[in-house]
C-alpha positions as semicolon CSV with decimal commas, in nm:
position;residue;x (nm);y (nm);z (nm)
1;M;0,000;0,000;0,000
2;E;0,136;0,337;-0,102
3;R;0,179;0,611;0,157
4;K;-0,048;0,912;0,140
5;G;0,107;1,246;0,056
6;F;0,064;1,614;0,123
7;T;0,135;1,919;-0,086
8;Y;0,172;2,241;0,110
9;I;0,247;2,611;0,089
10;L;0,447;2,783;0,363
11;F;0,485;3,156;0,424
12;N;0,690;3,380;0,652
13;K;0,437;3,665;0,687
14;R;0,109;3,768;0,526
15;K;0,168;3,790;0,150
16;G;0,541;3,743;0,217
17;T;0,781;3,480;0,088
18;L;0,615;3,155;-0,022
19;Y;0,743;2,798;-0,047
20;V;0,575;2,496;-0,206
21;G;0,666;2,152;-0,071
22;V;0,558;1,788;-0,054
23;S;0,579;1,526;0,222
24;S;0,439;1,191;0,327
25;N;0,435;1,311;0,690
26;L;0,318;1,672;0,699
27;K;0,340;1,735;1,072
28;K;0,693;1,593;1,099
29;R;0,808;1,793;0,797
30;L;0,663;2,117;0,935
31;I;0,840;2,063;1,267
32;Q;1,164;2,030;1,068
33;H;1,090;2,361;0,892
34;K;1,005;2,533;1,222
35;N;1,323;2,403;1,386
36;K;1,529;2,513;1,083
37;E;1,682;2,164;1,064
38;F;1,795;2,197;0,702
39;D;1,998;2,465;0,531
40;G;1,823;2,613;0,232
41;F;1,547;2,842;0,118
42;T;1,304;2,803;0,409
43;K;1,578;2,849;0,670
44;K;1,729;3,147;0,489
45;Y;1,396;3,331;0,455
46;G;1,225;3,212;0,776
47;V;0,944;3,044;0,584
48;D;0,783;2,819;0,845
49;K;0,409;2,892;0,868
50;L;0,159;2,657;0,703
51;G;-0,081;2,857;0,487
52;Y;-0,234;2,586;0,271
53;F;-0,220;2,211;0,221
54;E;-0,382;1,930;0,025
55;E;-0,391;1,560;0,115
56;Y;-0,360;1,284;-0,145
57;S;-0,408;0,909;-0,134
58;S;-0,053;0,859;-0,263
59;I;0,278;1,043;-0,242
60;R;0,301;1,008;-0,620
61;L;-0,013;1,220;-0,668
62;A;0,112;1,475;-0,415
63;I;0,441;1,508;-0,607
64;Q;0,248;1,565;-0,932
65;R;0,046;1,840;-0,763
66;E;0,360;1,995;-0,613
67;K;0,504;2,026;-0,964
68;Q;0,184;2,201;-1,077
69;L;0,184;2,443;-0,784
70;K;0,551;2,532;-0,836
71;K;0,455;2,653;-1,186
72;F;0,177;2,877;-1,050
73;Y;0,231;3,251;-1,052
74;R;0,273;3,408;-0,709
75;N;-0,075;3,565;-0,720
76;Q;-0,228;3,222;-0,792
77;K;-0,057;3,076;-0,482
78;I;-0,178;3,370;-0,271
79;K;-0,532;3,315;-0,403
80;L;-0,513;2,944;-0,304
81;I;-0,412;3,039;0,050
82;E;-0,674;3,312;0,083
83;T;-0,954;3,087;-0,046
84;T;-0,932;2,862;0,262
85;N;-0,720;3,074;0,499
86;P;-0,811;3,443;0,449
87;N;-0,649;3,550;0,777
88;W;-0,316;3,382;0,699
89;K;-0,331;3,175;1,017
90;D;-0,052;2,920;1,072
91;L;-0,253;2,602;1,009
92;F;0,015;2,386;1,174
93;F;-0,153;2,435;1,511
94;D;-0,482;2,293;1,376
95;L;-0,333;1,969;1,246
96;P;-0,443;1,651;1,426
């Protein structure tokens, strides 16, 4: 059985820097972002707040969606976030 997957968009402040990612364990991955465990874009720009996410039945589907989202224009990513999270709340704290 294939693992489920998540595609997500992180931000550092309202309408600030955005990052699109994918993971099979969303909560664990977000903790890694928040703890700045890896050098790179999210650590450099302090991008560690969950603004938007989608859950998929397989990691393969999540990776396909991640590739789509990475091609989106910035304003399209902002619109995705604001459709479900208009106040730019860090959704990490609402995860089960």
